mmCIF file of C-alpha atoms in Angstrom:
data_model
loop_
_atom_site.group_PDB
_atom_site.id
_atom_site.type_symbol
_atom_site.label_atom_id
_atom_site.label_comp_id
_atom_site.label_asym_id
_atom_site.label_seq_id
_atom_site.Cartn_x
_atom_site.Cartn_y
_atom_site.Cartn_z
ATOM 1 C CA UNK A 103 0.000 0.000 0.000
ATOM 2 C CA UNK A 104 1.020 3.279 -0.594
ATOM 3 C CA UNK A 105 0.399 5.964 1.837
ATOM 4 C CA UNK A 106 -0.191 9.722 2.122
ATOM 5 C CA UNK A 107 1.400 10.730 4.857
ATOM 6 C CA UNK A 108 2.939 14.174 4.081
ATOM 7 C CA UNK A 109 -0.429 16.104 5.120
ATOM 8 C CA UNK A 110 0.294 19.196 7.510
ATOM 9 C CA UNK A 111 -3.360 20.582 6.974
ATOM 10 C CA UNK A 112 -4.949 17.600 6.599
ATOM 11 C CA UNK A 113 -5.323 14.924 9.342
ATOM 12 C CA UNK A 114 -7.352 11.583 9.543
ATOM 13 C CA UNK A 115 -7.620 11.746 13.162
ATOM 14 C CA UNK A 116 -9.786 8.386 14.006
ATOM 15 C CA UNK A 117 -12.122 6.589 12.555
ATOM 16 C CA UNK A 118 -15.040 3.964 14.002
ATOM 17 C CA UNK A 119 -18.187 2.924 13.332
ATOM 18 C CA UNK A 120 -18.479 3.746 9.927
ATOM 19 C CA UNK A 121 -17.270 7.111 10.290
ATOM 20 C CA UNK A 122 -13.890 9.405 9.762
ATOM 21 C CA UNK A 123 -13.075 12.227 12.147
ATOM 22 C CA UNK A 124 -10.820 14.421 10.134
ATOM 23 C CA UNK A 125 -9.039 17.968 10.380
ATOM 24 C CA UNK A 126 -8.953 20.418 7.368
ATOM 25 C CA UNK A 127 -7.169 22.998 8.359
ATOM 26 C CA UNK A 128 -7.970 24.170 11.927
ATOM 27 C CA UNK A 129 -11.751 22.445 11.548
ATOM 28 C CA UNK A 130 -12.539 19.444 12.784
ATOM 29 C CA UNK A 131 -15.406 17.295 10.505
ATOM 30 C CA UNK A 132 -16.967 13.733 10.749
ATOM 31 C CA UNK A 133 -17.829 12.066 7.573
ATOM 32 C CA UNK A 134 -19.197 8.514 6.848
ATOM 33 C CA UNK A 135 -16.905 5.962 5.230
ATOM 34 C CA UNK A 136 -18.881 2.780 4.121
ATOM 35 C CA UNK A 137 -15.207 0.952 4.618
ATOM 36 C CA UNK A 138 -14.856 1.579 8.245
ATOM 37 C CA UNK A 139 -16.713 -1.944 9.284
ATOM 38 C CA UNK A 140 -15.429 -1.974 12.815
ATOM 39 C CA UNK A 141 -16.265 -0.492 15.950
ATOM 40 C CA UNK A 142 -13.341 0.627 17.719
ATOM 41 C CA UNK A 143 -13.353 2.683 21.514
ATOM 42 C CA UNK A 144 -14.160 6.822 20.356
ATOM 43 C CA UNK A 145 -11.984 7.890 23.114
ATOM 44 C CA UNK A 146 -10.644 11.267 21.394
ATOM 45 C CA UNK A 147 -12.539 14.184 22.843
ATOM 46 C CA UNK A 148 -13.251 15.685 19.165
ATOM 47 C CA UNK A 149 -15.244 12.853 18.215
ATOM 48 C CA UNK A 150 -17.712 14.807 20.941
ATOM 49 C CA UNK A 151 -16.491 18.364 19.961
ATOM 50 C CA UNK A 152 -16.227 18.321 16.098
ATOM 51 C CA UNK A 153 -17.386 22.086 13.910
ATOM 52 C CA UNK A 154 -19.667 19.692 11.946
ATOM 53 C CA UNK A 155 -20.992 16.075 11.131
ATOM 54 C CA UNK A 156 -22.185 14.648 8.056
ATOM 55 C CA UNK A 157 -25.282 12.364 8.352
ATOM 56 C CA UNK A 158 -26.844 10.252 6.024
ATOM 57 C CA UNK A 159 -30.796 9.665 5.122
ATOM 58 C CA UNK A 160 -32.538 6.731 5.234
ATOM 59 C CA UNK A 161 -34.490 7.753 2.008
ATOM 60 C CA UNK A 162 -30.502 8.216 0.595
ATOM 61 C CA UNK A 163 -28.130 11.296 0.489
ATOM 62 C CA UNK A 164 -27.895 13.601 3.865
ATOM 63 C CA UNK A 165 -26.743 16.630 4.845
ATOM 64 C CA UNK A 166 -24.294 18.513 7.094
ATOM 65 C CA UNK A 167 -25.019 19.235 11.057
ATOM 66 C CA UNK A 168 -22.933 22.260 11.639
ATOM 67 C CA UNK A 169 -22.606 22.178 15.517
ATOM 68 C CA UNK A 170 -20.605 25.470 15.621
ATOM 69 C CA UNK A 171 -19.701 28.069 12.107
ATOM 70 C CA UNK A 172 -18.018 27.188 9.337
ATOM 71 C CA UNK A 173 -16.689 29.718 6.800
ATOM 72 C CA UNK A 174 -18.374 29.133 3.021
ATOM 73 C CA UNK A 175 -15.246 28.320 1.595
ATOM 74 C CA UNK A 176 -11.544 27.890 3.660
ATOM 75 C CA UNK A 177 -8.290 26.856 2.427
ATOM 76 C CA UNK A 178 -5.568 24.207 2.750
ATOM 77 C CA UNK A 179 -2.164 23.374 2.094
ATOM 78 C CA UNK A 180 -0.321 20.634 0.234
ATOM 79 C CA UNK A 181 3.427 21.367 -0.129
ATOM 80 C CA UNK A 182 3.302 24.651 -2.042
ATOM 81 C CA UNK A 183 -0.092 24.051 -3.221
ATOM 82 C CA UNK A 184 -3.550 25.585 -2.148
ATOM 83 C CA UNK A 185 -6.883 24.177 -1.882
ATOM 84 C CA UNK A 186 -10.513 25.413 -1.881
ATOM 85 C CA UNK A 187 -12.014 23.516 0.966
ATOM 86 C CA UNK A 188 -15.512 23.421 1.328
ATOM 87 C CA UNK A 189 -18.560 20.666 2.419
ATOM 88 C CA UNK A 190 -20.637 19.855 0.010
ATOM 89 C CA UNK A 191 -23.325 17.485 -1.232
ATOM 90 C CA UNK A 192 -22.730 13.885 -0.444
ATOM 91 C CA UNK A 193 -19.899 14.355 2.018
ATOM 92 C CA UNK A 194 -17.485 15.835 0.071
ATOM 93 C CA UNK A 195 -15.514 18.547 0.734
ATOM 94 C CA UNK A 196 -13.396 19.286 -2.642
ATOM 95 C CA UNK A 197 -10.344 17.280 -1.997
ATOM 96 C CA UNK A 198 -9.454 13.787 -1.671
ATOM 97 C CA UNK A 199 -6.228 13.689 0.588
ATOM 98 C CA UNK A 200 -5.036 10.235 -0.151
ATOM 99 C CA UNK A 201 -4.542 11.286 -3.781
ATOM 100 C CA UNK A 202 -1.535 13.482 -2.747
ATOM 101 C CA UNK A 203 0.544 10.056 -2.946
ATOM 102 C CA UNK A 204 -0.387 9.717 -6.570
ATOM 103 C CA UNK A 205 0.066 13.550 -7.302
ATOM 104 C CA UNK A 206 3.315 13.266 -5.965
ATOM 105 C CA UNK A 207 4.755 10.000 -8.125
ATOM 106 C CA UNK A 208 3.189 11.760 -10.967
ATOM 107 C CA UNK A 209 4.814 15.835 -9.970
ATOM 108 C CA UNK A 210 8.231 13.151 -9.407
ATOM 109 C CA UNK A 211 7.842 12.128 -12.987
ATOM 110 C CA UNK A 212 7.108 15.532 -14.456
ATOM 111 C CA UNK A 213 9.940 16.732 -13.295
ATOM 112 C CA UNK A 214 12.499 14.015 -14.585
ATOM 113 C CA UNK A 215 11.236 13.563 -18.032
ATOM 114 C CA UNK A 216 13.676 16.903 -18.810
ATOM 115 C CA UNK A 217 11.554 17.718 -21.641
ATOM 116 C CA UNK A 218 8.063 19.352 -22.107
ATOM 117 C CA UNK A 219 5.599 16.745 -20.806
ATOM 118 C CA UNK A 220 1.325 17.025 -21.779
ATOM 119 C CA UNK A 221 -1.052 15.492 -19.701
ATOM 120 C CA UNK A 222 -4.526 14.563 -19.978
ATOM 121 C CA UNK A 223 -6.433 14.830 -16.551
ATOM 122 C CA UNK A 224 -9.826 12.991 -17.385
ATOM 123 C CA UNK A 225 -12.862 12.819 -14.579
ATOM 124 C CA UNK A 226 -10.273 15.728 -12.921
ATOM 125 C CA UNK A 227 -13.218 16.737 -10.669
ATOM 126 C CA UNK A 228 -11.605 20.154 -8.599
ATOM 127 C CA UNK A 229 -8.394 19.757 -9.671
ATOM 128 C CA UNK A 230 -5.879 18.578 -7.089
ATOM 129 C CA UNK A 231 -3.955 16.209 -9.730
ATOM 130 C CA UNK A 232 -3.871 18.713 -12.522
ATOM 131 C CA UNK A 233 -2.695 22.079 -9.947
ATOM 132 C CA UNK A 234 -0.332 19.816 -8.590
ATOM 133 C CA UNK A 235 1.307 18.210 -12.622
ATOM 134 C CA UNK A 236 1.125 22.490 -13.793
ATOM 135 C CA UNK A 237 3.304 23.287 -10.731
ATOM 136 C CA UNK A 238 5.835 20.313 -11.896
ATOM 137 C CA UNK A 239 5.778 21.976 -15.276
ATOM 138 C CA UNK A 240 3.055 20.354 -17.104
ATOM 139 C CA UNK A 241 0.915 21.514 -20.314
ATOM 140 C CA UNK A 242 -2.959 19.776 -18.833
ATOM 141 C CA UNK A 243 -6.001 19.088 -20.667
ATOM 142 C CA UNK A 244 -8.325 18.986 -17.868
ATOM 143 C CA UNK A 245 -11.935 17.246 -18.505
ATOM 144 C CA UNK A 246 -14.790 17.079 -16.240
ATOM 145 C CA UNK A 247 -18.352 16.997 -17.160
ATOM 146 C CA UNK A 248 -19.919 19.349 -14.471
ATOM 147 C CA UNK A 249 -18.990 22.922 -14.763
ATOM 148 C CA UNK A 250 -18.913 23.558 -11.070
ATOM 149 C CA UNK A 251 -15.992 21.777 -10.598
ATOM 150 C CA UNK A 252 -13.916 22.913 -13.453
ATOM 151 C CA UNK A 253 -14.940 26.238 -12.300
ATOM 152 C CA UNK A 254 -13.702 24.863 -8.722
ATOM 153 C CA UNK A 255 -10.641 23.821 -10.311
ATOM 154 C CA UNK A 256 -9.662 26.874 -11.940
ATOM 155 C CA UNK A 257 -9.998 28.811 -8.144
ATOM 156 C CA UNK A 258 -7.707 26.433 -6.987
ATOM 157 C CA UNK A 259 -5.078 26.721 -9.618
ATOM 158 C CA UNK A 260 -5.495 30.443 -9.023
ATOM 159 C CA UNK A 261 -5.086 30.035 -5.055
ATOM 160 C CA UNK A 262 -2.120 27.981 -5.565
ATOM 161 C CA UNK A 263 -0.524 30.228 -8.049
ATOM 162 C CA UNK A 264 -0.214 28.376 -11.506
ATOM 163 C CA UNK A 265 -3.015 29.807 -13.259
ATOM 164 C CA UNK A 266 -0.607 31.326 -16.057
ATOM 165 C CA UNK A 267 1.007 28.085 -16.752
ATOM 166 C CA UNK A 268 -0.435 26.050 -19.920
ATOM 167 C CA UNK A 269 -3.337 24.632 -18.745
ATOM 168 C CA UNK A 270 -6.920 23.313 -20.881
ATOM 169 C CA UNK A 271 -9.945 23.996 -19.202
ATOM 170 C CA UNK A 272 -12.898 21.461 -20.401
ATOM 171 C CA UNK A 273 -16.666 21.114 -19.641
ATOM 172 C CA UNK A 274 -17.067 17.989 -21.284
ATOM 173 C CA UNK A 275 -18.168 14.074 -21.241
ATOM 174 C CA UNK A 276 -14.352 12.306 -21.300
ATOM 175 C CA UNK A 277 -15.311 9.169 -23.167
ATOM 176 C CA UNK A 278 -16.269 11.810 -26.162
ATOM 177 C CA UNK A 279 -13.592 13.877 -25.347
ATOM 178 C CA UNK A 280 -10.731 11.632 -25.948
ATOM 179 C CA UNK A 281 -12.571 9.900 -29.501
ATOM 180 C CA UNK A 282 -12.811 13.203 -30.823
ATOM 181 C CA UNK A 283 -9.056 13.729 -29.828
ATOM 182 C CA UNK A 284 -8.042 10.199 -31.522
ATOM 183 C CA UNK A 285 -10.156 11.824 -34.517
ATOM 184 C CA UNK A 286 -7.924 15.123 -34.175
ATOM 185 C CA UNK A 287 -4.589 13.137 -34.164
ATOM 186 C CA UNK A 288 -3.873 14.540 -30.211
ATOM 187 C CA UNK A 289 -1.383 12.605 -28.363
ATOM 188 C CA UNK A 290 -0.411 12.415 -24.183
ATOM 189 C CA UNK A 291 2.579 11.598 -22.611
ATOM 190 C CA UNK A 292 0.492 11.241 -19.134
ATOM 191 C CA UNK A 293 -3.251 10.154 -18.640
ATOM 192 C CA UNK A 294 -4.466 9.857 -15.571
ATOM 193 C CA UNK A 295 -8.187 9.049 -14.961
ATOM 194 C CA UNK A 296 -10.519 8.568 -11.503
ATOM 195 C CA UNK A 297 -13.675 7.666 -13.315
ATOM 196 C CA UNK A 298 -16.856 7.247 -11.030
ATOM 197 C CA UNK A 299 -18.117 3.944 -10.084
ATOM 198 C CA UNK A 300 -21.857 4.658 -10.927
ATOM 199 C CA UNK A 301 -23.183 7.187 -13.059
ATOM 200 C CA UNK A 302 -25.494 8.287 -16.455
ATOM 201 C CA UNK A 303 -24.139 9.305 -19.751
ATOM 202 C CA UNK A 304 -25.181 12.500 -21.565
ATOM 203 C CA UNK A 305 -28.049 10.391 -22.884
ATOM 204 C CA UNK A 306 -28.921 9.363 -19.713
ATOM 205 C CA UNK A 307 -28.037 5.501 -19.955
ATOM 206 C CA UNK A 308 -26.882 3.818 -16.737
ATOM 207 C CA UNK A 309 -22.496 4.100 -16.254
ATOM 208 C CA UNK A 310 -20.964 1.317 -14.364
ATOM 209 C CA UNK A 311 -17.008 1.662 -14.301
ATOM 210 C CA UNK A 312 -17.230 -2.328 -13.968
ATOM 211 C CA UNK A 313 -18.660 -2.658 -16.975
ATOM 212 C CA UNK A 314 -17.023 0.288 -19.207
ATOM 213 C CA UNK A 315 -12.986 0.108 -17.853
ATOM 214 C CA UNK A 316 -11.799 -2.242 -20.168
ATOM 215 C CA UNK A 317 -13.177 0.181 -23.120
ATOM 216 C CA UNK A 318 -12.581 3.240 -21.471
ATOM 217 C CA UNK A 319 -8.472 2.257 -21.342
ATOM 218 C CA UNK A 320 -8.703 0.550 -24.655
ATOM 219 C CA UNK A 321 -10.037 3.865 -26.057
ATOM 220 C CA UNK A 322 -7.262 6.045 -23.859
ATOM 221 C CA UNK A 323 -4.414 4.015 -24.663
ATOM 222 C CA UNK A 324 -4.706 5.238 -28.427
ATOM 223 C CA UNK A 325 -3.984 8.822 -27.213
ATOM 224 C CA UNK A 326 -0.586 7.806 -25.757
ATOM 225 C CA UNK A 327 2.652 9.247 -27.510
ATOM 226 C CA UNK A 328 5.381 7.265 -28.195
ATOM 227 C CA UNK A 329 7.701 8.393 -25.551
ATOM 228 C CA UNK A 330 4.848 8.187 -23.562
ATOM 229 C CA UNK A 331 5.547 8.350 -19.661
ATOM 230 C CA UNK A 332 2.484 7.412 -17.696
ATOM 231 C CA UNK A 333 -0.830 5.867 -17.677
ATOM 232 C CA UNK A 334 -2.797 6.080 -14.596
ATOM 233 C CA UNK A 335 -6.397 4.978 -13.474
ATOM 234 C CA UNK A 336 -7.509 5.607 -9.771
ATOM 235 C CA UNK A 337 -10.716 3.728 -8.566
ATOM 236 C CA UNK A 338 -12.435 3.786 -5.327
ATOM 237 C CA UNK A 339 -15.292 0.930 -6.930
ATOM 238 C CA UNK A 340 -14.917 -2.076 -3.915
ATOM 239 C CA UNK A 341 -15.670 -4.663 -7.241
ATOM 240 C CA UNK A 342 -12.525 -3.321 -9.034
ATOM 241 C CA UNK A 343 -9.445 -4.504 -7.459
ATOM 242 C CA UNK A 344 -6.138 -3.229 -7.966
ATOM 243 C CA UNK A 345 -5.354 -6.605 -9.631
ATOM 244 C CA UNK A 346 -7.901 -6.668 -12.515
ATOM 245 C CA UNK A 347 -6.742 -2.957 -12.706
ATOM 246 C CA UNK A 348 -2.813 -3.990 -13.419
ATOM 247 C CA UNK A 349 -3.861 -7.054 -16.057
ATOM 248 C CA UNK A 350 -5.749 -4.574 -18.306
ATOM 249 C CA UNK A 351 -2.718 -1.728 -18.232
ATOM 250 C CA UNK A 352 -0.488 -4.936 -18.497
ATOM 251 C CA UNK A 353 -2.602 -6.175 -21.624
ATOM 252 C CA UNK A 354 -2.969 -2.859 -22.959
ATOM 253 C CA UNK A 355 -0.463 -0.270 -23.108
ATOM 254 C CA UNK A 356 2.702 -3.050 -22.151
ATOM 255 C CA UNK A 357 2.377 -4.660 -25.323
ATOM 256 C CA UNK A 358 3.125 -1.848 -27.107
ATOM 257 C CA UNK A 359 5.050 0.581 -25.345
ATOM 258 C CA UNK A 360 7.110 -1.883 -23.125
ATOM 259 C CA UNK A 361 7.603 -0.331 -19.579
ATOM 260 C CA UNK A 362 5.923 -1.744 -16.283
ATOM 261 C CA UNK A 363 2.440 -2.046 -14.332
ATOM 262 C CA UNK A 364 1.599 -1.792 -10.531
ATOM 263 C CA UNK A 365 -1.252 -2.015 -8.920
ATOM 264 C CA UNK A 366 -1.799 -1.185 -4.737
ATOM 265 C CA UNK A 367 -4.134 0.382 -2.660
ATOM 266 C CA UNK A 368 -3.952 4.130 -1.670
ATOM 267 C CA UNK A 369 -4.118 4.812 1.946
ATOM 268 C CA UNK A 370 -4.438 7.303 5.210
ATOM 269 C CA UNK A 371 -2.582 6.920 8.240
ATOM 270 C CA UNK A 372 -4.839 7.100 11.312
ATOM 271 C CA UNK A 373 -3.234 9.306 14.376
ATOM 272 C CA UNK A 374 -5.172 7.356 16.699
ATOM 273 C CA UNK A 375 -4.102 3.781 16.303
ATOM 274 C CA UNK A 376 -1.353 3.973 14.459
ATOM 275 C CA UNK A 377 -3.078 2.072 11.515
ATOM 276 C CA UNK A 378 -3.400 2.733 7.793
ATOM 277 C CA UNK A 379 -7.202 3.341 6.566
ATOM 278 C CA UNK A 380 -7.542 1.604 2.821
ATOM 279 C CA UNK A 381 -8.898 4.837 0.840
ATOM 280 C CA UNK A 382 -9.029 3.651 -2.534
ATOM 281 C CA UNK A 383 -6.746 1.456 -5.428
ATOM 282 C CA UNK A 384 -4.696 2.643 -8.330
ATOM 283 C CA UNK A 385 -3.231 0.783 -11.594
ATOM 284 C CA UNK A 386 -0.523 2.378 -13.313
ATOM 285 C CA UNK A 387 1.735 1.724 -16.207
ATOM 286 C CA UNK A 388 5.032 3.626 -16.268
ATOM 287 C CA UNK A 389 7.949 3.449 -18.694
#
């Protein structure tokens, strides 16, 4: 497993009962994780003392208790990045901290190619991957198909001052993004993808990342160039194991471009036991 552990403004703090208690910044939040199974003694005082709680319906979704006031919108740090932090529907709050790990690997690579390197950010959601590749000296295409978070995106490459690098700002559905950029002759020397598990396409037919992976590398893998660097897909679907992940990068982009494929689970150190909290898995080929 590979572990984020280089937070100073994030913290996962404990977690029990199907629950995280977490600091952004200097505000302390409990949010449900459907992972943590077990039921482990809450004996940290913040558990009892936290600015706000998210609950979840019976009749599906939820909503945020805020037990004392939160600003709209605060920020957090990452290295010499920036974040727009704020909680939102379904439990989110704009970042996903373990991801730092793979921002980092990818920020490592970046920075050794020695050349001019163009990634493709696909399902980039608010940004954290694509801030983080422009401050290693990136050119991103950045695709998500809600405009709020692009929006959110661009804030946060403006808070963490890389707006003026090259950077591709997309509203757009990715699968029809990257066939009309086959079509356009477009090539990548780094895709990364975190594709939801469950969703509906812009004709409103059912998505199910178990059912669409395979095709949706098949279809990436023709955008890589031939010095190519790195193909990435992130997944946080419990049916999709980092294994099956590997074997289709491995039977995919290895074949042709030569290189190597791992495949782990992403993860959160827990101050209160000592632990590591499983927060996701990631396949990636590299050369």
């Amino acid at each position: 497993m590979r572990v984020s552990d280089k937070w100073k403004d994030y913290e996962l703090i404990d977690c029990s009962d199907g629950e995280r208690l977490e600091r952004w910044g200097k505000y302390i939040l409990i949010r449900p994780d459907p992972q943590v199974i077990w039921s482990t003694p809450k004996t940290n005082g913040l558990w009892y003392n936290a600015d706000a709680r998210y609950l979840r319906s019976s009749s599906g979704g939820g909503s945020w208790n805020v037990y004392k006031k939160l600003p709209d919108v605060w920020q957090i740090g990452y290295s010499d990045l920036r974040f727009n932090i704020k909680p939102m529907g379904f439990k989110h709050t704009g970042i996903f901290p373990e991801q730092a790990v793979n921002w980092d690997m990818t920020a490592d690579i970046i920075k050794k190619a020695g050349r001019e390197v163009k990634m493709l950010n696909l399902f980039a959601y608010t940004g954290g991957a694509t801030v983080s590749a422009m401050n290693a000296g990136a050119a991103v295409t950045h695709v998500d198909a809600s405009k709020g978070m692009v929006q959110w995106a661009k804030e946060n490459a403006e808070t963490s001052g890389v707006a003026s690098r090259p950077v591709r700002w997309l509203v757009d559905d990715c699968k029809k993004f990257v066939e009309r950029e086959i079509r356009r002759g477009n090539k990548y020397d780094i895709i990364i993808m975190d594709p939801p598990s469950y969703g509906r396409g812009p004709g409103g037919e059912v998505w199910k990342l178990e059912n669409e992976v395979y095709s949706l590398c098949e279809l990436c893998a023709g955008l890589l160039s031939d010095d190519a660097l790195l193909f990435l897909i992130n997944s946080y679907t419990t049916g999709l194991s980092p294994s099956v992940m590997s074997y289709i990068l491995a039977s995919l982009i290895k074949p042709v471009h030569g290189g190597n494929v791992y495949a782990d689970e992403i993860g959160l150190p827990v101050t209160q036991s000592g632990l590591i909290l499983p927060s996701g898995a990631s396949a990636y080929w590299t050369r």
